[in-house]
């Protein structure tokens, strides 16, 4: 697959003329290079370049919904469909996301959502699948990024942080969070899908076919 150049922008500008697809994504998406590579390759086969707009997860959803210049959302669970009503889910999972609890206290062992009840839990805003699982939890605190959530974990503000395992471990390595570890086994697995703005409905079928082929090749 071709190498991917990721452009992270925090302010949205009008779409330039030409064959570029502007794709919103949670800022931690660079921890999922296999997803970025697959989506980039699929669009390249169709003759498009991509411009990835990385921003906090909740803001990325809002931009995808409200900014008419956004062409797609990189990878989300099906729970976004009530929010991104003007988007088409490409029905090929681009990632099986492993979800883990991250802790500092080695005495905390959680491998199911129900086991989180006694603990103060940290989540990143915009990870809707996690929000849904913990909507009745008595003590949830929301943060802007994985790095911020882990920082607050290490300061004792929360007891557990729930993150995609790959994104959490990327943040630990990048920001030198030496006190934090992922609990094993993970607590969940979630399928992620690519979402295409319905203004591009004409290419949805071709994009689906190409992603199917790329998925087969990667197995």
C-alpha positions as CSV (number, residue, x, y, z in Angstrom):
1,X,0.0,0.0,0.0
2,X,1.1,3.5,-0.7
3,X,2.6,5.5,2.1
4,X,0.1,7.9,3.8
5,X,0.8,11.5,4.5
6,X,-1.5,12.7,7.3
7,X,-2.5,16.3,7.4
8,X,-3.9,17.4,10.8
9,X,-5.9,20.6,10.6
10,X,-7.8,22.2,13.4
11,X,-9.7,24.9,11.4
12,X,-11.8,23.9,8.4
13,X,-11.3,25.7,5.1
14,X,-13.4,25.5,2.0
15,X,-12.7,22.4,-0.2
16,X,-10.2,23.1,-2.9
17,X,-11.0,22.2,-6.5
18,X,-9.9,18.8,-7.5
19,X,-10.2,15.2,-6.4
20,X,-9.5,15.5,-2.7
21,X,-11.8,14.0,0.0
22,X,-11.7,15.8,3.3
23,X,-12.1,13.3,6.1
24,X,-12.7,14.2,9.7
25,X,-11.2,12.0,12.4
26,X,-10.6,11.8,16.1
27,X,-7.1,13.1,16.9
28,X,-6.0,9.6,18.1
29,X,-6.5,8.2,14.7
30,X,-2.8,8.3,13.9
31,X,-2.5,5.4,16.4
32,X,-4.5,3.3,13.9
33,X,-2.2,3.3,10.9
34,X,-3.8,0.2,9.3
35,X,-7.1,2.1,9.1
36,X,-5.5,5.2,7.6
37,X,-3.7,3.1,5.1
38,X,-6.7,1.1,4.1
39,X,-8.9,4.2,3.6
40,X,-6.2,6.1,1.8
41,X,-5.6,3.2,-0.6
42,X,-9.3,2.7,-1.3
43,X,-9.7,6.4,-2.3
44,X,-6.5,6.3,-4.3
45,X,-7.8,3.4,-6.4
46,X,-10.8,5.6,-7.2
47,X,-8.5,8.5,-8.1
48,X,-8.9,10.6,-4.9
49,X,-6.4,12.0,-2.5
50,X,-7.5,12.4,1.1
51,X,-7.0,15.2,3.5
52,X,-7.4,14.0,7.1
53,X,-8.7,16.6,9.5
54,X,-7.7,15.5,13.0
55,X,-9.4,17.1,16.0
56,X,-10.8,16.0,19.4
57,X,-13.3,13.2,19.0
58,X,-16.4,15.1,19.9
59,X,-15.4,18.1,17.7
60,X,-14.8,15.7,14.8
61,X,-18.3,14.4,15.0
62,X,-19.7,17.9,15.1
63,X,-17.7,19.0,12.1
64,X,-18.8,16.0,10.2
65,X,-22.4,16.8,10.9
66,X,-22.4,20.5,10.5
67,X,-19.6,21.4,8.1
68,X,-20.8,20.9,4.5
69,X,-17.2,20.7,3.3
70,X,-16.5,17.5,5.1
71,X,-16.7,14.5,2.8
72,X,-16.4,11.5,5.2
73,X,-15.7,10.4,8.8
74,X,-12.7,8.1,9.1
75,X,-13.9,5.3,11.4
76,X,-16.7,5.1,13.9
77,X,-19.0,2.6,15.6
78,X,-22.6,2.2,14.4
79,X,-23.8,4.3,17.3
80,X,-22.9,7.5,15.4
81,X,-25.8,6.8,13.0
82,X,-28.3,8.7,15.1
83,X,-26.0,11.7,15.1
84,X,-24.6,11.6,11.6
85,X,-27.9,11.3,9.9
86,X,-26.6,12.7,6.6
87,X,-23.9,10.0,6.3
88,X,-23.8,6.5,4.7
89,X,-22.2,3.7,6.6
90,X,-19.9,1.7,4.2
91,X,-20.8,-1.8,5.4
92,X,-17.3,-3.2,5.6
93,X,-15.7,-3.1,9.1
94,X,-12.4,-1.3,8.7
95,X,-11.2,-2.2,12.2
96,X,-12.1,-4.4,15.2
97,X,-11.4,-2.1,18.0
98,X,-10.2,-3.7,21.3
99,X,-11.4,-1.7,24.3
100,X,-9.4,-1.8,27.5
101,X,-9.4,-0.4,31.0
102,X,-6.2,1.5,31.9
103,X,-5.2,1.8,35.5
104,X,-2.4,2.8,37.8
105,X,-3.5,0.8,40.7
106,X,-2.5,-2.9,40.1
107,X,-5.3,-4.1,42.5
108,X,-8.0,-3.0,40.0
109,X,-9.0,-5.9,37.8
110,X,-11.9,-5.2,35.4
111,X,-12.7,-7.2,32.3
112,X,-16.4,-6.3,32.0
113,X,-18.4,-3.1,31.8
114,X,-20.4,-4.0,35.0
115,X,-17.2,-4.3,37.0
116,X,-16.6,-0.6,36.6
117,X,-19.4,0.4,39.0
118,X,-17.3,1.0,42.1
119,X,-14.7,3.1,40.3
120,X,-14.4,6.7,39.1
121,X,-14.1,6.3,35.3
122,X,-12.5,8.6,32.8
123,X,-13.7,8.7,29.1
124,X,-12.8,10.7,26.1
125,X,-15.6,12.9,24.8
126,X,-17.0,11.7,21.5
127,X,-16.4,8.0,21.9
128,X,-20.1,7.3,21.7
129,X,-19.9,3.5,22.2
130,X,-18.3,4.0,25.6
131,X,-20.7,6.8,26.6
132,X,-23.6,4.4,25.9
133,X,-22.1,1.6,28.0
134,X,-21.6,3.9,30.9
135,X,-24.6,6.2,30.6
136,X,-25.9,5.1,34.0
137,X,-22.6,4.9,35.8
138,X,-22.5,7.0,38.9
139,X,-19.0,8.6,38.5
140,X,-17.9,9.4,35.0
141,X,-15.5,12.2,34.0
142,X,-15.0,13.3,30.4
143,X,-11.7,14.5,28.9
144,X,-10.6,15.9,25.6
145,X,-7.9,13.4,24.6
146,X,-6.4,10.1,25.6
147,X,-3.3,11.9,26.9
148,X,-5.4,14.2,29.1
149,X,-7.4,11.2,30.4
150,X,-4.3,9.2,31.3
151,X,-2.7,12.3,32.9
152,X,-5.7,12.7,35.2
153,X,-5.6,9.0,36.0
154,X,-2.0,9.3,37.1
155,X,-2.9,12.3,39.2
156,X,-5.6,10.3,41.0
157,X,-8.6,12.2,39.6
158,X,-10.1,8.9,38.3
159,X,-9.5,5.3,39.1
160,X,-9.9,3.8,35.6
161,X,-9.7,5.2,32.0
162,X,-11.5,3.4,29.2
163,X,-9.8,3.7,25.8
164,X,-9.3,1.8,22.6
165,X,-6.3,-0.3,23.6
166,X,-4.2,0.7,20.6
167,X,-4.9,4.4,21.2
168,X,-4.2,4.2,24.9
169,X,-0.9,2.4,24.4
170,X,0.1,4.9,21.7
171,X,-0.5,7.8,24.2
172,X,1.4,6.0,26.9
173,X,4.4,5.6,24.7
174,X,4.3,9.1,23.1
175,X,3.8,11.0,26.3
176,X,5.9,8.8,28.7
177,X,3.1,7.7,30.9
178,X,5.2,5.2,32.8
179,X,2.7,4.6,35.6
180,X,-0.2,3.4,33.5
181,X,-1.0,0.0,32.1
182,X,-3.8,-1.7,30.2
183,X,-5.7,-4.4,32.2
184,X,-6.0,-7.8,30.5
185,X,-8.2,-9.2,29.2
186,X,-9.9,-6.3,27.4
187,X,-13.5,-5.4,28.3
188,X,-14.9,-5.3,24.8
189,X,-14.5,-5.3,21.0
190,X,-16.3,-2.9,18.7
191,X,-16.5,-2.8,14.9
192,X,-15.5,0.5,13.2
193,X,-16.9,1.6,9.9
194,X,-16.1,4.3,7.4
195,X,-18.9,6.9,7.0
196,X,-19.4,8.8,3.7
197,X,-21.3,12.0,3.4
198,X,-24.5,11.3,1.4
199,X,-23.6,14.0,-1.1
200,X,-21.1,11.4,-2.4
201,X,-23.7,8.6,-2.6
202,X,-22.7,7.9,-6.2
203,X,-19.4,6.4,-5.1
204,X,-20.6,4.4,-2.1
205,X,-21.0,1.2,-4.0
206,X,-17.6,1.3,-5.6
207,X,-16.0,2.3,-2.3
208,X,-17.7,-0.6,-0.6
209,X,-16.4,-3.1,-3.2
210,X,-12.8,-1.7,-3.0
211,X,-12.8,-1.9,0.8
212,X,-14.0,-5.5,0.7
213,X,-11.2,-6.4,-1.6
214,X,-8.6,-4.6,0.5
215,X,-9.9,-6.4,3.6
216,X,-9.6,-9.8,1.9
217,X,-6.0,-8.9,0.9
218,X,-5.0,-7.9,4.4
219,X,-6.2,-11.2,6.0
